[in-house]
XYZ file of C-alpha atoms in Angstrom:
439
model
C -0.007 0.004 -0.001
C 1.304 3.465 -0.834
C 2.407 5.548 2.072
C 0.436 8.655 2.860
C 2.021 12.093 3.052
C 2.282 13.245 6.649
C 0.168 16.182 7.781
C 2.543 16.994 10.654
C 4.000 20.509 10.322
C 7.519 19.098 10.116
C 9.156 22.313 8.913
C 8.000 24.287 11.927
C 9.024 21.509 14.305
C 12.390 21.103 12.604
C 13.014 24.845 12.707
C 12.250 24.936 16.434
C 14.662 22.080 17.060
C 17.149 23.759 14.772
C 17.453 26.872 16.911
C 18.243 24.709 19.936
C 20.737 22.632 17.993
C 22.346 25.759 16.599
C 22.744 27.195 20.081
C 24.487 24.010 21.265
C 26.810 24.021 18.299
C 27.493 27.774 18.179
C 31.168 27.323 18.926
C 31.527 24.957 15.971
C 29.563 27.144 13.547
C 30.864 29.466 10.906
C 29.441 31.008 7.783
C 28.392 34.034 5.808
C 25.522 35.165 3.635
C 27.051 33.031 0.881
C 27.732 29.785 2.770
C 26.779 28.711 6.271
C 28.091 25.624 8.063
C 27.307 24.096 11.464
C 28.853 21.069 13.130
C 26.369 19.355 15.425
C 27.424 17.743 18.724
C 27.106 14.307 17.062
C 29.766 15.387 14.484
C 27.287 15.653 11.594
C 28.104 18.691 9.419
C 25.346 20.909 7.979
C 26.028 23.325 5.118
C 23.725 25.615 3.144
C 23.854 28.410 0.587
C 21.588 30.656 -1.476
C 18.457 30.334 0.737
C 16.340 32.421 -1.655
C 16.633 30.035 -4.612
C 13.262 29.091 -6.107
C 13.894 25.351 -5.918
C 14.974 23.708 -2.666
C 17.689 21.079 -3.048
C 18.830 18.996 -0.116
C 21.365 16.154 0.094
C 22.237 13.658 2.799
C 25.815 12.550 2.171
C 27.713 9.597 3.653
C 31.362 8.614 3.417
C 30.240 5.240 2.118
C 31.774 5.139 -1.363
C 33.452 2.125 -2.922
C 36.806 2.787 -1.223
C 35.159 1.567 1.993
C 34.325 -1.840 0.578
C 36.172 -4.928 1.764
C 36.746 -8.146 -0.103
C 33.531 -9.493 1.435
C 31.312 -6.720 0.060
C 32.809 -5.511 -3.219
C 30.145 -3.718 -5.252
C 28.063 -2.774 -2.201
C 28.300 0.965 -2.933
C 26.953 0.382 -6.440
C 24.061 -1.671 -5.034
C 23.439 1.016 -2.408
C 23.136 3.596 -5.211
C 20.882 1.379 -7.289
C 18.668 0.667 -4.259
C 17.896 4.338 -3.652
C 14.126 4.799 -3.638
C 13.254 1.210 -2.740
C 11.128 0.314 0.275
C 12.090 1.718 3.661
C 10.901 1.295 7.249
C 8.221 3.952 6.723
C 7.413 3.960 2.990
C 7.088 1.595 0.063
C 8.927 2.105 -3.220
C 5.584 2.896 -4.848
C 4.726 5.389 -2.121
C 8.045 7.198 -2.472
C 7.716 7.391 -6.246
C 4.075 8.512 -6.218
C 4.452 11.219 -3.579
C 7.634 12.685 -5.045
C 6.009 12.783 -8.488
C 2.852 14.363 -7.101
C 5.054 17.043 -5.501
C 6.720 17.699 -8.871
C 10.121 16.841 -7.426
C 12.972 14.444 -8.031
C 14.769 12.021 -5.735
C 18.175 10.729 -6.841
C 21.084 8.705 -5.490
C 24.711 9.071 -6.583
C 27.886 7.272 -5.563
C 31.595 7.561 -6.255
C 34.775 6.263 -4.633
C 34.306 8.302 -1.473
C 30.646 9.240 -1.080
C 27.073 8.040 -1.422
C 24.657 10.953 -1.815
C 20.855 11.026 -1.550
C 19.300 14.206 -2.978
C 15.846 15.688 -3.379
C 14.755 18.733 -5.357
C 11.300 20.295 -4.871
C 9.678 23.710 -4.916
C 9.566 25.437 -1.561
C 5.863 24.751 -0.998
C 6.558 20.990 -1.290
C 9.652 20.976 0.917
C 7.961 19.051 3.729
C 7.091 16.200 1.359
C 10.586 16.186 -0.121
C 12.314 16.064 3.249
C 10.072 13.271 4.502
C 10.939 10.932 1.657
C 14.580 11.999 1.519
C 14.937 11.032 5.184
C 13.142 7.740 4.617
C 15.300 6.864 1.602
C 18.629 7.848 3.177
C 18.174 6.495 6.698
C 15.514 3.778 6.654
C 16.284 1.313 3.867
C 15.409 -2.317 4.602
C 16.911 -3.998 1.495
C 14.151 -6.536 0.901
C 15.622 -9.619 -0.833
C 13.083 -9.591 -3.703
C 13.752 -5.893 -4.356
C 17.520 -6.482 -4.416
C 16.917 -9.328 -6.886
C 15.043 -6.893 -9.161
C 18.173 -4.702 -9.305
C 20.193 -7.395 -11.089
C 19.116 -6.555 -14.683
C 19.406 -2.815 -13.923
C 23.004 -3.170 -12.733
C 23.906 -5.477 -15.638
C 22.510 -2.913 -18.052
C 24.603 -0.161 -16.461
C 27.747 -2.275 -16.765
C 27.007 -3.095 -20.403
C 26.664 0.590 -21.294
C 29.909 1.812 -19.700
C 32.030 3.802 -22.188
C 35.450 2.270 -22.796
C 37.133 5.433 -21.491
C 35.362 4.981 -18.149
C 36.395 1.325 -18.067
C 40.012 2.310 -18.697
C 39.970 4.831 -15.836
C 38.469 2.179 -13.534
C 41.247 -0.239 -14.452
C 43.813 2.534 -13.886
C 42.552 2.990 -10.332
C 42.835 -0.761 -9.748
C 46.409 -0.755 -11.002
C 47.400 2.338 -9.023
C 45.670 1.789 -5.677
C 44.807 -1.937 -5.697
C 42.252 -1.821 -2.880
C 40.568 1.182 -1.206
C 40.590 3.776 -3.977
C 41.330 0.861 -6.303
C 37.840 -0.540 -5.737
C 35.667 0.196 -8.751
C 32.588 2.353 -8.357
C 30.817 -0.361 -10.384
C 29.924 -3.817 -9.104
C 32.178 -6.593 -10.482
C 30.427 -8.753 -13.087
C 30.810 -11.904 -11.054
C 29.121 -10.362 -8.005
C 26.021 -8.911 -9.671
C 22.992 -10.299 -7.872
C 25.098 -11.782 -5.066
C 24.586 -9.089 -2.382
C 22.258 -10.298 0.349
C 20.008 -8.178 2.518
C 22.306 -8.874 5.476
C 25.395 -7.747 3.538
C 23.765 -4.456 2.600
C 22.443 -3.843 6.108
C 25.925 -4.400 7.540
C 27.566 -2.117 4.953
C 25.035 0.637 5.637
C 25.374 0.360 9.420
C 29.175 0.444 9.249
C 29.475 3.467 6.936
C 26.329 5.580 7.240
C 26.739 7.115 10.704
C 26.587 10.690 11.986
C 30.393 10.938 12.179
C 30.584 10.077 8.485
C 27.637 12.166 7.288
C 26.738 15.655 6.148
C 23.532 17.427 5.205
C 23.722 20.074 2.494
C 21.057 22.406 1.146
C 20.546 25.091 -1.492
C 17.404 27.213 -1.428
C 16.553 26.287 2.158
C 16.788 28.127 5.486
C 19.910 27.131 7.374
C 18.245 26.903 10.779
C 15.534 24.636 9.392
C 18.206 22.463 7.763
C 20.081 22.177 11.082
C 16.857 21.023 12.765
C 16.233 18.483 10.018
C 19.760 17.134 10.402
C 19.348 16.938 14.175
C 16.226 14.773 13.793
C 17.810 12.128 11.511
C 17.706 8.646 12.986
C 21.354 7.726 12.486
C 23.748 5.832 14.707
C 27.018 7.428 15.798
C 30.443 5.983 15.080
C 33.576 6.931 13.184
C 33.861 3.746 11.142
C 37.078 2.698 9.446
C 39.476 4.846 7.439
C 40.763 2.999 4.378
C 43.970 4.751 3.352
C 45.293 4.092 -0.142
C 48.903 4.274 -1.322
C 49.887 4.835 -4.962
C 51.596 1.888 -6.673
C 53.032 1.154 -10.082
C 51.299 -1.503 -12.131
C 48.993 -2.185 -15.026
C 45.647 -3.867 -15.580
C 44.674 -4.830 -19.128
C 41.352 -6.177 -20.376
C 41.558 -7.566 -23.891
C 38.522 -7.246 -26.101
C 37.354 -7.659 -29.662
C 37.182 -4.870 -32.214
C 39.618 -2.370 -33.651
C 39.623 0.263 -30.900
C 41.385 0.701 -27.590
C 41.085 2.991 -24.588
C 44.048 3.629 -22.292
C 44.439 5.637 -19.080
C 47.869 6.479 -17.680
C 48.414 8.002 -14.242
C 51.141 9.274 -11.939
C 50.880 10.159 -8.264
C 49.448 13.578 -7.390
C 47.952 15.040 -4.201
C 44.537 14.962 -2.583
C 42.238 17.819 -1.605
C 43.477 17.839 1.976
C 46.229 20.180 0.689
C 44.253 22.933 -1.023
C 47.266 24.865 -2.346
C 48.898 21.847 -3.991
C 45.566 20.505 -5.245
C 44.813 23.810 -6.952
C 48.221 23.706 -8.633
C 47.414 20.258 -10.044
C 43.976 21.478 -11.113
C 45.506 24.390 -13.026
C 48.067 21.963 -14.484
C 45.219 19.754 -15.720
C 43.620 22.683 -17.547
C 46.982 23.743 -18.962
C 47.709 20.160 -20.035
C 44.462 20.014 -22.023
C 40.867 19.112 -21.214
C 39.455 19.076 -24.735
C 38.862 21.541 -27.535
C 37.386 24.864 -26.428
C 35.425 25.362 -29.680
C 33.519 23.121 -32.057
C 36.315 22.898 -34.618
C 39.188 23.646 -32.270
C 42.128 21.395 -31.448
C 43.088 19.855 -28.134
C 46.207 21.989 -27.838
C 47.252 21.558 -24.228
C 50.879 21.049 -23.301
C 50.216 17.333 -22.818
C 47.338 16.500 -25.152
C 48.971 18.049 -28.220
C 51.388 15.086 -28.102
C 48.475 12.633 -28.345
C 47.860 12.801 -32.090
C 45.192 10.821 -33.922
C 43.087 9.926 -30.859
C 40.477 11.447 -28.576
C 42.236 12.507 -25.390
C 42.122 14.557 -22.230
C 44.380 15.148 -19.266
C 43.218 13.540 -16.040
C 43.325 14.731 -12.428
C 41.485 12.730 -9.796
C 41.839 14.249 -6.352
C 40.599 12.422 -3.253
C 40.673 13.168 0.452
C 44.072 11.544 1.026
C 45.657 10.938 -2.373
C 45.435 11.854 -6.026
C 46.394 10.881 -9.549
C 47.399 12.906 -12.609
C 47.757 11.660 -16.165
C 45.762 11.267 -19.354
C 43.060 9.104 -20.926
C 42.731 8.393 -24.645
C 40.714 6.279 -27.045
C 40.955 5.546 -30.743
C 42.064 3.030 -33.346
C 44.279 0.388 -31.752
C 47.378 1.292 -33.826
C 46.961 5.006 -33.194
C 46.317 4.390 -29.491
C 49.564 2.457 -29.128
C 51.611 5.249 -30.683
C 49.770 7.883 -28.649
C 50.465 6.068 -25.367
C 54.194 6.062 -26.108
C 54.134 9.756 -27.010
C 51.958 10.613 -24.021
C 54.203 8.866 -21.496
C 57.233 10.625 -22.978
C 55.414 13.969 -22.670
C 54.313 13.136 -19.122
C 57.872 12.334 -18.088
C 59.147 15.636 -19.479
C 56.134 17.740 -18.552
C 56.856 21.457 -18.195
C 54.766 24.626 -18.428
C 55.425 28.243 -19.367
C 53.905 31.415 -17.975
C 51.519 31.475 -20.938
C 50.450 27.876 -20.284
C 49.752 28.663 -16.638
C 47.798 31.808 -17.538
C 45.634 29.774 -19.924
C 45.180 27.028 -17.344
C 44.188 29.511 -14.637
C 41.669 31.236 -16.905
C 40.075 27.858 -17.746
C 40.079 26.759 -14.099
C 38.538 30.042 -12.944
C 35.741 29.724 -15.490
C 35.085 26.119 -14.412
C 35.030 27.045 -10.696
C 32.684 29.980 -11.265
C 30.321 27.941 -13.421
C 30.349 25.066 -10.924
C 29.414 27.255 -7.958
C 26.781 29.247 -9.863
C 24.825 26.154 -10.896
C 22.602 25.146 -7.987
C 22.841 21.404 -8.641
C 26.638 21.362 -8.767
C 26.812 23.830 -5.872
C 24.806 21.334 -3.804
C 27.271 18.603 -4.758
C 30.187 20.820 -3.702
C 28.587 21.633 -0.347
C 27.918 17.971 0.408
C 31.305 16.724 -0.760
C 33.366 19.264 1.172
C 31.211 18.941 4.290
C 31.506 15.156 4.388
C 35.177 14.897 3.463
C 36.752 18.053 4.872
C 34.320 19.131 7.555
C 34.184 22.628 6.051
C 32.969 24.380 2.922
C 34.882 26.798 0.723
C 32.967 29.827 -0.460
C 33.050 30.757 -4.128
C 35.329 33.692 -3.326
C 37.701 31.321 -1.482
C 37.900 28.953 -4.460
C 38.511 31.744 -6.971
C 41.139 33.284 -4.689
C 42.872 29.911 -4.346
C 43.053 29.553 -8.135
C 44.307 33.121 -8.553
C 46.982 32.500 -5.925
C 48.543 29.649 -7.948
C 51.894 30.723 -9.410
C 53.904 29.384 -12.322
C 56.324 27.956 -9.767
C 53.508 26.016 -8.063
C 52.404 24.472 -11.347
C 55.977 23.679 -12.369
C 56.482 21.930 -9.022
C 53.354 19.841 -9.687
C 54.678 18.990 -13.169
C 58.024 17.891 -11.695
C 56.199 15.663 -9.188
C 54.353 14.006 -12.057
C 57.506 13.624 -14.151
C 59.365 11.897 -11.310
C 56.505 9.621 -10.267
C 56.090 5.949 -11.048
C 53.266 5.183 -13.475
C 50.164 3.014 -13.546
C 48.157 2.002 -16.628
C 44.644 0.745 -17.282
C 43.748 -0.415 -20.793
C 40.725 -2.040 -22.442
C 39.886 -3.139 -25.986
C 42.148 -4.308 -28.804
C 45.511 -3.984 -27.060
C 47.688 -5.664 -29.680
C 49.505 -2.377 -30.346
C 49.373 -0.906 -26.837
C 52.746 -1.231 -25.089
C 53.054 -2.825 -21.658
C 54.194 -0.711 -18.734
C 57.632 -2.347 -18.664
C 58.173 -1.239 -22.273
C 57.470 2.374 -21.411
C 59.995 2.836 -18.581
């Protein structure tokens, strides 16, 4: 039977609780008209921005991404994402779907290597409905065995549709980090349909706690959001911290056809060091992230060496580590030649003042666009709150990019040039050199 929308004035009750919670956490609070953050006594971080936006967007974020999986539960984060919106302790899957649709909203679940995020977007007059089903979805899942079984064809379809470039980057992570960050964000083929209700309940209980959570909102009053966060039925607990070290290695997956996709990476830094991370981010934009115009060329300092293939530089920054390199795809023969040229360019990577100026301009535009879009702003608030325990304002991000010097970017390039390499490759690899042939 479909669940019925509650008539309880939750927003008023949550706001009342929020003032009390805010008073208790005053010493841990900081913010401005642009961004406000509050750390509750139970360690849950609340962040909000742009309260006057027409659409209210709220996320509940957990540090429950695939890096937290063990050998006994590989693929659990993917299943957790796919199970978003299924039956909970207080609502059926049909009830959630019907009520969110009737409210004209959307309820989504996303997952990556570090985070699992549940988000709702509704107009302000439907915020009570949205919050009710967001809370139910994020905190009350029951993982009924027959509903998990129904996810099997959905997950298999997702795996079948993965672009080869994405597959190559996944294999690169496996080669570079092995476990932890090396765990794929996608469920292994041989484990699809093998996750029991007990496995999922255990994974959720171990990783979805107040110490590992954040609540983020755009277009919502901060005090109300604090009250909502305070009322969430979550257990406390720090959980485990799965650190990942960078290693050299390669993972290859042979396939039929005439094309190949290859990702090559060197060690970089994570976002715990903002100054260094920004230098690598500017380096990525200077190295080349694709043509800027419809008929333009990919003329970055790195990608211009990758002739005859589709290519982009790559920077993946995480909370404790990072990786810089490139990803390419094309005809197998061209891909092999491009990998050799790309590794040679990576090992001699250098930038000029003009390259850095171009990279900073591109990075500034990307940062401004990211923080001005309400959906991506919500993602930023949730990600930084859950991983760093604080949120950077737009002005802070732009200032950090502007503060990057040519010397900072050159130091990042030298770190890449001196690093050991890892490779992930998929497709027709008959012409793609092995890692030992590239050193």
